[in-house]
């Protein structure tokens, strides 16, 4: 819900001040967590961190849309969105190392360090991307109007919901992967490193997409990449049903292929969702983010809770959500695209 606050504010006051406000709130939450003496105080700190982090998360998409459109936007968005996904995947290994060496409070100290570095970089190096002439007055009805605009745009709505199904599968994966490594394969202690290995494939795919999107176009890559997850997952499910224990290597190959598809897709599909919303980039990014997060949580949490001691529920969830995302992508793509979108 923080996205719906920071997005409209950035359309009124500019991108840079709103990111500064979000980062500052995030840092306050980190300080509260570092000195927390009770669980309720720790929880308050985490809430402040979450609300504050939603500012940079939303407004960075708006900044990209301010400066780029079409395939050029997809190039930049590939790098930006890959960082948003890669960091949570690499965080378990980093967090485990910090806890073993220094204790849990230093995790939030690390957050403070990176937050301060990001804030300084923003203040010293990042110019404002929203011209004064393009700023919009802040009105209570603006958020409702943003929802109407997004819902009326087949591309914005369809691609937003498709992103939600993709991130929902990712949430389900995050929720159950540690248990799968521990219970199914007996390699629980290697979880952070195996998980980080999967992140490499996502990063490579994101980099590859930034190189090929200008040649092949966003829609072609998105449709191919979105088909990867359900097809590969269906094949792996059949292997699991035919072979009682396909082993860790087979599971890692499945995960690597799925994450490679996500890496190819994530920058393009966000760019496609934002393409029709250039005049309301801040509010548009907020509404797109709200739809994406809502769908992801609604489908991702049940998928994670469906874990039954086997990998079957997770694989089946990837098939279902992958097919839903593929259908939404084809539906959204039927809206007549601009030359930049093709």
PDB file of N, CA and C in Angstrom, residues 10-86:
ATOM      1  N   UNK A  10       5.199  11.385  -6.113  1.00  0.00           N
ATOM      2  CA  UNK A  10       6.308  11.634  -7.045  1.00  0.00           C
ATOM      3  C   UNK A  10       5.846  12.383  -8.282  1.00  0.00           C
ATOM      4  N   UNK A  11       4.571  12.236  -8.667  1.00  0.00           N
ATOM      5  CA  UNK A  11       4.041  13.004  -9.793  1.00  0.00           C
ATOM      6  C   UNK A  11       3.865  14.477  -9.434  1.00  0.00           C
ATOM      7  N   UNK A  12       3.742  14.758  -8.130  1.00  0.00           N
ATOM      8  CA  UNK A  12       3.523  16.133  -7.675  1.00  0.00           C
ATOM      9  C   UNK A  12       4.818  16.836  -7.282  1.00  0.00           C
ATOM     10  N   UNK A  13       5.635  16.167  -6.498  1.00  0.00           N
ATOM     11  CA  UNK A  13       6.828  16.803  -5.930  1.00  0.00           C
ATOM     12  C   UNK A  13       8.126  16.419  -6.642  1.00  0.00           C
ATOM     13  N   UNK A  14       8.050  15.513  -7.600  1.00  0.00           N
ATOM     14  CA  UNK A  14       9.250  15.067  -8.294  1.00  0.00           C
ATOM     15  C   UNK A  14       9.721  13.721  -7.784  1.00  0.00           C
ATOM     16  N   UNK A  15      10.532  13.055  -8.592  1.00  0.00           N
ATOM     17  CA  UNK A  15      10.970  11.695  -8.245  1.00  0.00           C
ATOM     18  C   UNK A  15      11.991  11.693  -7.109  1.00  0.00           C
ATOM     19  N   UNK A  16      12.950  12.568  -7.206  1.00  0.00           N
ATOM     20  CA  UNK A  16      14.084  12.538  -6.281  1.00  0.00           C
ATOM     21  C   UNK A  16      13.679  12.794  -4.825  1.00  0.00           C
ATOM     22  N   UNK A  17      12.890  13.838  -4.518  1.00  0.00           N
ATOM     23  CA  UNK A  17      12.503  14.058  -3.120  1.00  0.00           C
ATOM     24  C   UNK A  17      11.719  12.897  -2.519  1.00  0.00           C
ATOM     25  N   UNK A  18      10.895  12.249  -3.334  1.00  0.00           N
ATOM     26  CA  UNK A  18      10.079  11.149  -2.815  1.00  0.00           C
ATOM     27  C   UNK A  18      10.943   9.925  -2.517  1.00  0.00           C
ATOM     28  N   UNK A  19      11.935   9.655  -3.367  1.00  0.00           N
ATOM     29  CA  UNK A  19      12.849   8.548  -3.069  1.00  0.00           C
ATOM     30  C   UNK A  19      13.640   8.843  -1.803  1.00  0.00           C
ATOM     31  N   UNK A  20      14.066  10.094  -1.632  1.00  0.00           N
ATOM     32  CA  UNK A  20      14.778  10.480  -0.407  1.00  0.00           C
ATOM     33  C   UNK A  20      13.893  10.237   0.814  1.00  0.00           C
ATOM     34  N   UNK A  21      12.619  10.603   0.718  1.00  0.00           N
ATOM     35  CA  UNK A  21      11.696  10.389   1.832  1.00  0.00           C
ATOM     36  C   UNK A  21      11.529   8.900   2.126  1.00  0.00           C
ATOM     37  N   UNK A  22      11.380   8.097   1.074  1.00  0.00           N
ATOM     38  CA  UNK A  22      11.227   6.659   1.271  1.00  0.00           C
ATOM     39  C   UNK A  22      12.453   6.024   1.889  1.00  0.00           C
ATOM     40  N   UNK A  23      13.630   6.384   1.391  1.00  0.00           N
ATOM     41  CA  UNK A  23      14.872   5.849   1.947  1.00  0.00           C
ATOM     42  C   UNK A  23      15.061   6.286   3.394  1.00  0.00           C
ATOM     43  N   UNK A  24      14.687   7.520   3.703  1.00  0.00           N
ATOM     44  CA  UNK A  24      14.817   8.013   5.077  1.00  0.00           C
ATOM     45  C   UNK A  24      13.916   7.227   6.018  1.00  0.00           C
ATOM     46  N   UNK A  25      12.682   6.954   5.587  1.00  0.00           N
ATOM     47  CA  UNK A  25      11.776   6.158   6.410  1.00  0.00           C
ATOM     48  C   UNK A  25      12.312   4.744   6.584  1.00  0.00           C
ATOM     49  N   UNK A  26      12.873   4.189   5.523  1.00  0.00           N
ATOM     50  CA  UNK A  26      13.486   2.862   5.599  1.00  0.00           C
ATOM     51  C   UNK A  26      14.617   2.840   6.623  1.00  0.00           C
ATOM     52  N   UNK A  27      15.451   3.864   6.619  1.00  0.00           N
ATOM     53  CA  UNK A  27      16.574   3.931   7.559  1.00  0.00           C
ATOM     54  C   UNK A  27      16.080   4.076   8.994  1.00  0.00           C
ATOM     55  N   UNK A  28      15.016   4.840   9.200  1.00  0.00           N
ATOM     56  CA  UNK A  28      14.427   4.944  10.543  1.00  0.00           C
ATOM     57  C   UNK A  28      13.964   3.570  11.020  1.00  0.00           C
ATOM     58  N   UNK A  29      13.314   2.820  10.140  1.00  0.00           N
ATOM     59  CA  UNK A  29      12.881   1.469  10.495  1.00  0.00           C
ATOM     60  C   UNK A  29      14.043   0.560  10.836  1.00  0.00           C
ATOM     61  N   UNK A  30      15.146   0.707  10.118  1.00  0.00           N
ATOM     62  CA  UNK A  30      16.336  -0.104  10.402  1.00  0.00           C
ATOM     63  C   UNK A  30      16.907   0.218  11.779  1.00  0.00           C
ATOM     64  N   UNK A  31      16.953   1.506  12.116  1.00  0.00           N
ATOM     65  CA  UNK A  31      17.465   1.910  13.430  1.00  0.00           C
ATOM     66  C   UNK A  31      16.571   1.363  14.536  1.00  0.00           C
ATOM     67  N   UNK A  32      15.252   1.444  14.343  1.00  0.00           N
ATOM     68  CA  UNK A  32      14.314   0.887  15.325  1.00  0.00           C
ATOM     69  C   UNK A  32      14.565  -0.604  15.509  1.00  0.00           C
ATOM     70  N   UNK A  33      14.804  -1.325  14.427  1.00  0.00           N
ATOM     71  CA  UNK A  33      15.037  -2.769  14.505  1.00  0.00           C
ATOM     72  C   UNK A  33      16.355  -3.092  15.199  1.00  0.00           C
ATOM     73  N   UNK A  34      17.380  -2.298  14.938  1.00  0.00           N
ATOM     74  CA  UNK A  34      18.685  -2.544  15.563  1.00  0.00           C
ATOM     75  C   UNK A  34      18.587  -2.471  17.080  1.00  0.00           C
ATOM     76  N   UNK A  35      17.826  -1.504  17.580  1.00  0.00           N
ATOM     77  CA  UNK A  35      17.750  -1.287  19.025  1.00  0.00           C
ATOM     78  C   UNK A  35      16.493  -1.888  19.649  1.00  0.00           C
ATOM     79  N   UNK A  36      15.770  -2.717  18.897  1.00  0.00           N
ATOM     80  CA  UNK A  36      14.536  -3.315  19.413  1.00  0.00           C
ATOM     81  C   UNK A  36      14.821  -4.231  20.595  1.00  0.00           C
ATOM     82  N   UNK A  37      14.008  -4.089  21.650  1.00  0.00           N
ATOM     83  CA  UNK A  37      14.131  -4.935  22.835  1.00  0.00           C
ATOM     84  C   UNK A  37      12.938  -5.866  22.999  1.00  0.00           C
ATOM     85  N   UNK A  38      12.007  -5.803  22.044  1.00  0.00           N
ATOM     86  CA  UNK A  38      10.832  -6.669  22.082  1.00  0.00           C
ATOM     87  C   UNK A  38      10.434  -7.008  20.656  1.00  0.00           C
ATOM     88  N   UNK A  39       9.639  -8.054  20.533  1.00  0.00           N
ATOM     89  CA  UNK A  39       9.204  -8.464  19.197  1.00  0.00           C
ATOM     90  C   UNK A  39       8.312  -7.405  18.566  1.00  0.00           C
ATOM     91  N   UNK A  40       7.458  -6.760  19.371  1.00  0.00           N
ATOM     92  CA  UNK A  40       6.568  -5.732  18.827  1.00  0.00           C
ATOM     93  C   UNK A  40       7.366  -4.552  18.278  1.00  0.00           C
ATOM     94  N   UNK A  41       8.461  -4.185  18.957  1.00  0.00           N
ATOM     95  CA  UNK A  41       9.303  -3.100  18.465  1.00  0.00           C
ATOM     96  C   UNK A  41      10.024  -3.509  17.177  1.00  0.00           C
ATOM     97  N   UNK A  42      10.474  -4.763  17.124  1.00  0.00           N
ATOM     98  CA  UNK A  42      11.107  -5.264  15.906  1.00  0.00           C
ATOM     99  C   UNK A  42      10.114  -5.259  14.752  1.00  0.00           C
ATOM    100  N   UNK A  43       8.882  -5.656  15.043  1.00  0.00           N
ATOM    101  CA  UNK A  43       7.846  -5.685  14.011  1.00  0.00           C
ATOM    102  C   UNK A  43       7.545  -4.275  13.507  1.00  0.00           C
ATOM    103  N   UNK A  44       7.509  -3.300  14.419  1.00  0.00           N
ATOM    104  CA  UNK A  44       7.291  -1.912  14.013  1.00  0.00           C
ATOM    105  C   UNK A  44       8.403  -1.451  13.073  1.00  0.00           C
ATOM    106  N   UNK A  45       9.635  -1.791  13.422  1.00  0.00           N
ATOM    107  CA  UNK A  45      10.754  -1.429  12.559  1.00  0.00           C
ATOM    108  C   UNK A  45      10.638  -2.042  11.182  1.00  0.00           C
ATOM    109  N   UNK A  46      10.203  -3.283  11.127  1.00  0.00           N
ATOM    110  CA  UNK A  46      10.064  -3.961   9.832  1.00  0.00           C
ATOM    111  C   UNK A  46       8.949  -3.331   8.998  1.00  0.00           C
ATOM    112  N   UNK A  47       7.863  -2.909   9.663  1.00  0.00           N
ATOM    113  CA  UNK A  47       6.782  -2.241   8.939  1.00  0.00           C
ATOM    114  C   UNK A  47       7.276  -0.935   8.324  1.00  0.00           C
ATOM    115  N   UNK A  48       8.018  -0.163   9.112  1.00  0.00           N
ATOM    116  CA  UNK A  48       8.572   1.092   8.595  1.00  0.00           C
ATOM    117  C   UNK A  48       9.522   0.835   7.430  1.00  0.00           C
ATOM    118  N   UNK A  49      10.311  -0.225   7.535  1.00  0.00           N
ATOM    119  CA  UNK A  49      11.212  -0.574   6.434  1.00  0.00           C
ATOM    120  C   UNK A  49      10.430  -0.909   5.172  1.00  0.00           C
ATOM    121  N   UNK A  50       9.365  -1.692   5.334  1.00  0.00           N
ATOM    122  CA  UNK A  50       8.577  -2.093   4.175  1.00  0.00           C
ATOM    123  C   UNK A  50       7.909  -0.918   3.488  1.00  0.00           C
ATOM    124  N   UNK A  51       7.312  -0.027   4.288  1.00  0.00           N
ATOM    125  CA  UNK A  51       6.662   1.151   3.709  1.00  0.00           C
ATOM    126  C   UNK A  51       7.695   2.050   3.043  1.00  0.00           C
ATOM    127  N   UNK A  52       8.815   2.266   3.719  1.00  0.00           N
ATOM    128  CA  UNK A  52       9.856   3.119   3.148  1.00  0.00           C
ATOM    129  C   UNK A  52      10.440   2.557   1.870  1.00  0.00           C
ATOM    130  N   UNK A  53      10.680   1.247   1.842  1.00  0.00           N
ATOM    131  CA  UNK A  53      11.272   0.620   0.655  1.00  0.00           C
ATOM    132  C   UNK A  53      10.338   0.669  -0.543  1.00  0.00           C
ATOM    133  N   UNK A  54       9.026   0.759  -0.296  1.00  0.00           N
ATOM    134  CA  UNK A  54       8.088   0.815  -1.418  1.00  0.00           C
ATOM    135  C   UNK A  54       8.244   2.104  -2.220  1.00  0.00           C
ATOM    136  N   UNK A  55       8.812   3.152  -1.597  1.00  0.00           N
ATOM    137  CA  UNK A  55       9.030   4.402  -2.322  1.00  0.00           C
ATOM    138  C   UNK A  55      10.032   4.251  -3.450  1.00  0.00           C
ATOM    139  N   UNK A  56      11.283   3.884  -3.148  1.00  0.00           N
ATOM    140  CA  UNK A  56      12.254   3.663  -4.229  1.00  0.00           C
ATOM    141  C   UNK A  56      11.806   2.597  -5.215  1.00  0.00           C
ATOM    142  N   UNK A  57      11.163   1.538  -4.715  1.00  0.00           N
ATOM    143  CA  UNK A  57      10.712   0.453  -5.590  1.00  0.00           C
ATOM    144  C   UNK A  57       9.750   0.972  -6.657  1.00  0.00           C
ATOM    145  N   UNK A  58       8.848   1.852  -6.269  1.00  0.00           N
ATOM    146  CA  UNK A  58       7.859   2.374  -7.206  1.00  0.00           C
ATOM    147  C   UNK A  58       8.420   3.483  -8.082  1.00  0.00           C
ATOM    148  N   UNK A  59       9.105   4.426  -7.448  1.00  0.00           N
ATOM    149  CA  UNK A  59       9.523   5.634  -8.161  1.00  0.00           C
ATOM    150  C   UNK A  59      10.638   5.352  -9.164  1.00  0.00           C
ATOM    151  N   UNK A  60      11.464   4.338  -8.913  1.00  0.00           N
ATOM    152  CA  UNK A  60      12.500   4.016  -9.902  1.00  0.00           C
ATOM    153  C   UNK A  60      11.883   3.597 -11.233  1.00  0.00           C
ATOM    154  N   UNK A  61      10.758   2.871 -11.179  1.00  0.00           N
ATOM    155  CA  UNK A  61      10.068   2.525 -12.423  1.00  0.00           C
ATOM    156  C   UNK A  61       9.583   3.780 -13.133  1.00  0.00           C
ATOM    157  N   UNK A  62       9.097   4.749 -12.347  1.00  0.00           N
ATOM    158  CA  UNK A  62       8.635   6.006 -12.936  1.00  0.00           C
ATOM    159  C   UNK A  62       9.789   6.758 -13.585  1.00  0.00           C
ATOM    160  N   UNK A  63      10.944   6.745 -12.945  1.00  0.00           N
ATOM    161  CA  UNK A  63      12.111   7.444 -13.494  1.00  0.00           C
ATOM    162  C   UNK A  63      12.541   6.834 -14.822  1.00  0.00           C
ATOM    163  N   UNK A  64      12.508   5.513 -14.889  1.00  0.00           N
ATOM    164  CA  UNK A  64      12.850   4.850 -16.150  1.00  0.00           C
ATOM    165  C   UNK A  64      11.857   5.249 -17.238  1.00  0.00           C
ATOM    166  N   UNK A  65      10.564   5.297 -16.872  1.00  0.00           N
ATOM    167  CA  UNK A  65       9.539   5.670 -17.852  1.00  0.00           C
ATOM    168  C   UNK A  65       9.665   7.131 -18.266  1.00  0.00           C
ATOM    169  N   UNK A  66      10.138   7.996 -17.349  1.00  0.00           N
ATOM    170  CA  UNK A  66      10.354   9.403 -17.702  1.00  0.00           C
ATOM    171  C   UNK A  66      11.384   9.554 -18.818  1.00  0.00           C
ATOM    172  N   UNK A  67      12.388   8.699 -18.792  1.00  0.00           N
ATOM    173  CA  UNK A  67      13.544   8.865 -19.673  1.00  0.00           C
ATOM    174  C   UNK A  67      13.501   7.986 -20.919  1.00  0.00           C
ATOM    175  N   UNK A  68      12.768   6.869 -20.851  1.00  0.00           N
ATOM    176  CA  UNK A  68      12.807   5.901 -21.949  1.00  0.00           C
ATOM    177  C   UNK A  68      11.398   5.423 -22.276  1.00  0.00           C
ATOM    178  N   UNK A  69      11.272   4.807 -23.428  1.00  0.00           N
ATOM    179  CA  UNK A  69      10.025   4.153 -23.821  1.00  0.00           C
ATOM    180  C   UNK A  69      10.362   2.974 -24.717  1.00  0.00           C
ATOM    181  N   UNK A  70       9.393   2.086 -24.871  1.00  0.00           N
ATOM    182  CA  UNK A  70       9.557   0.964 -25.776  1.00  0.00           C
ATOM    183  C   UNK A  70      10.716   0.051 -25.426  1.00  0.00           C
ATOM    184  N   UNK A  71      11.444  -0.372 -26.455  1.00  0.00           N
ATOM    185  CA  UNK A  71      12.518  -1.346 -26.262  1.00  0.00           C
ATOM    186  C   UNK A  71      13.674  -0.779 -25.439  1.00  0.00           C
ATOM    187  N   UNK A  72      13.911   0.523 -25.576  1.00  0.00           N
ATOM    188  CA  UNK A  72      14.965   1.138 -24.765  1.00  0.00           C
ATOM    189  C   UNK A  72      14.615   1.062 -23.284  1.00  0.00           C
ATOM    190  N   UNK A  73      13.334   1.255 -22.971  1.00  0.00           N
ATOM    191  CA  UNK A  73      12.899   1.134 -21.585  1.00  0.00           C
ATOM    192  C   UNK A  73      13.076  -0.299 -21.097  1.00  0.00           C
ATOM    193  N   UNK A  74      12.797  -1.264 -21.947  1.00  0.00           N
ATOM    194  CA  UNK A  74      12.953  -2.668 -21.561  1.00  0.00           C
ATOM    195  C   UNK A  74      14.405  -2.996 -21.250  1.00  0.00           C
ATOM    196  N   UNK A  75      15.337  -2.406 -21.998  1.00  0.00           N
ATOM    197  CA  UNK A  75      16.752  -2.618 -21.718  1.00  0.00           C
ATOM    198  C   UNK A  75      17.104  -2.194 -20.301  1.00  0.00           C
ATOM    199  N   UNK A  76      16.712  -0.971 -19.944  1.00  0.00           N
ATOM    200  CA  UNK A  76      17.027  -0.449 -18.616  1.00  0.00           C
ATOM    201  C   UNK A  76      16.244  -1.191 -17.545  1.00  0.00           C
ATOM    202  N   UNK A  77      14.981  -1.502 -17.835  1.00  0.00           N
ATOM    203  CA  UNK A  77      14.137  -2.182 -16.857  1.00  0.00           C
ATOM    204  C   UNK A  77      14.661  -3.580 -16.555  1.00  0.00           C
ATOM    205  N   UNK A  78      15.288  -4.219 -17.527  1.00  0.00           N
ATOM    206  CA  UNK A  78      15.856  -5.547 -17.291  1.00  0.00           C
ATOM    207  C   UNK A  78      16.899  -5.506 -16.188  1.00  0.00           C
ATOM    208  N   UNK A  79      17.746  -4.491 -16.236  1.00  0.00           N
ATOM    209  CA  UNK A  79      18.785  -4.354 -15.214  1.00  0.00           C
ATOM    210  C   UNK A  79      18.164  -4.010 -13.870  1.00  0.00           C
ATOM    211  N   UNK A  80      17.217  -3.062 -13.881  1.00  0.00           N
ATOM    212  CA  UNK A  80      16.588  -2.622 -12.636  1.00  0.00           C
ATOM    213  C   UNK A  80      15.820  -3.749 -11.954  1.00  0.00           C
ATOM    214  N   UNK A  81      14.965  -4.438 -12.712  1.00  0.00           N
ATOM    215  CA  UNK A  81      14.125  -5.476 -12.120  1.00  0.00           C
ATOM    216  C   UNK A  81      14.935  -6.696 -11.716  1.00  0.00           C
ATOM    217  N   UNK A  82      16.013  -6.979 -12.419  1.00  0.00           N
ATOM    218  CA  UNK A  82      16.843  -8.120 -12.024  1.00  0.00           C
ATOM    219  C   UNK A  82      17.450  -7.892 -10.648  1.00  0.00           C
ATOM    220  N   UNK A  83      17.789  -6.637 -10.337  1.00  0.00           N
ATOM    221  CA  UNK A  83      18.322  -6.332  -9.007  1.00  0.00           C
ATOM    222  C   UNK A  83      17.249  -6.545  -7.951  1.00  0.00           C
ATOM    223  N   UNK A  84      16.009  -6.124  -8.239  1.00  0.00           N
ATOM    224  CA  UNK A  84      14.921  -6.302  -7.284  1.00  0.00           C
ATOM    225  C   UNK A  84      14.687  -7.781  -6.971  1.00  0.00           C
ATOM    226  N   UNK A  85      14.938  -8.659  -7.936  1.00  0.00           N
ATOM    227  CA  UNK A  85      14.718 -10.086  -7.719  1.00  0.00           C
ATOM    228  C   UNK A  85      15.972 -10.773  -7.195  1.00  0.00           C
ATOM    229  N   UNK A  86      17.126 -10.381  -7.712  1.00  0.00           N
ATOM    230  CA  UNK A  86      18.374 -11.046  -7.325  1.00  0.00           C
ATOM    231  C   UNK A  86      18.716 -10.828  -5.859  1.00  0.00           C
TER     232      UNK A  86
END
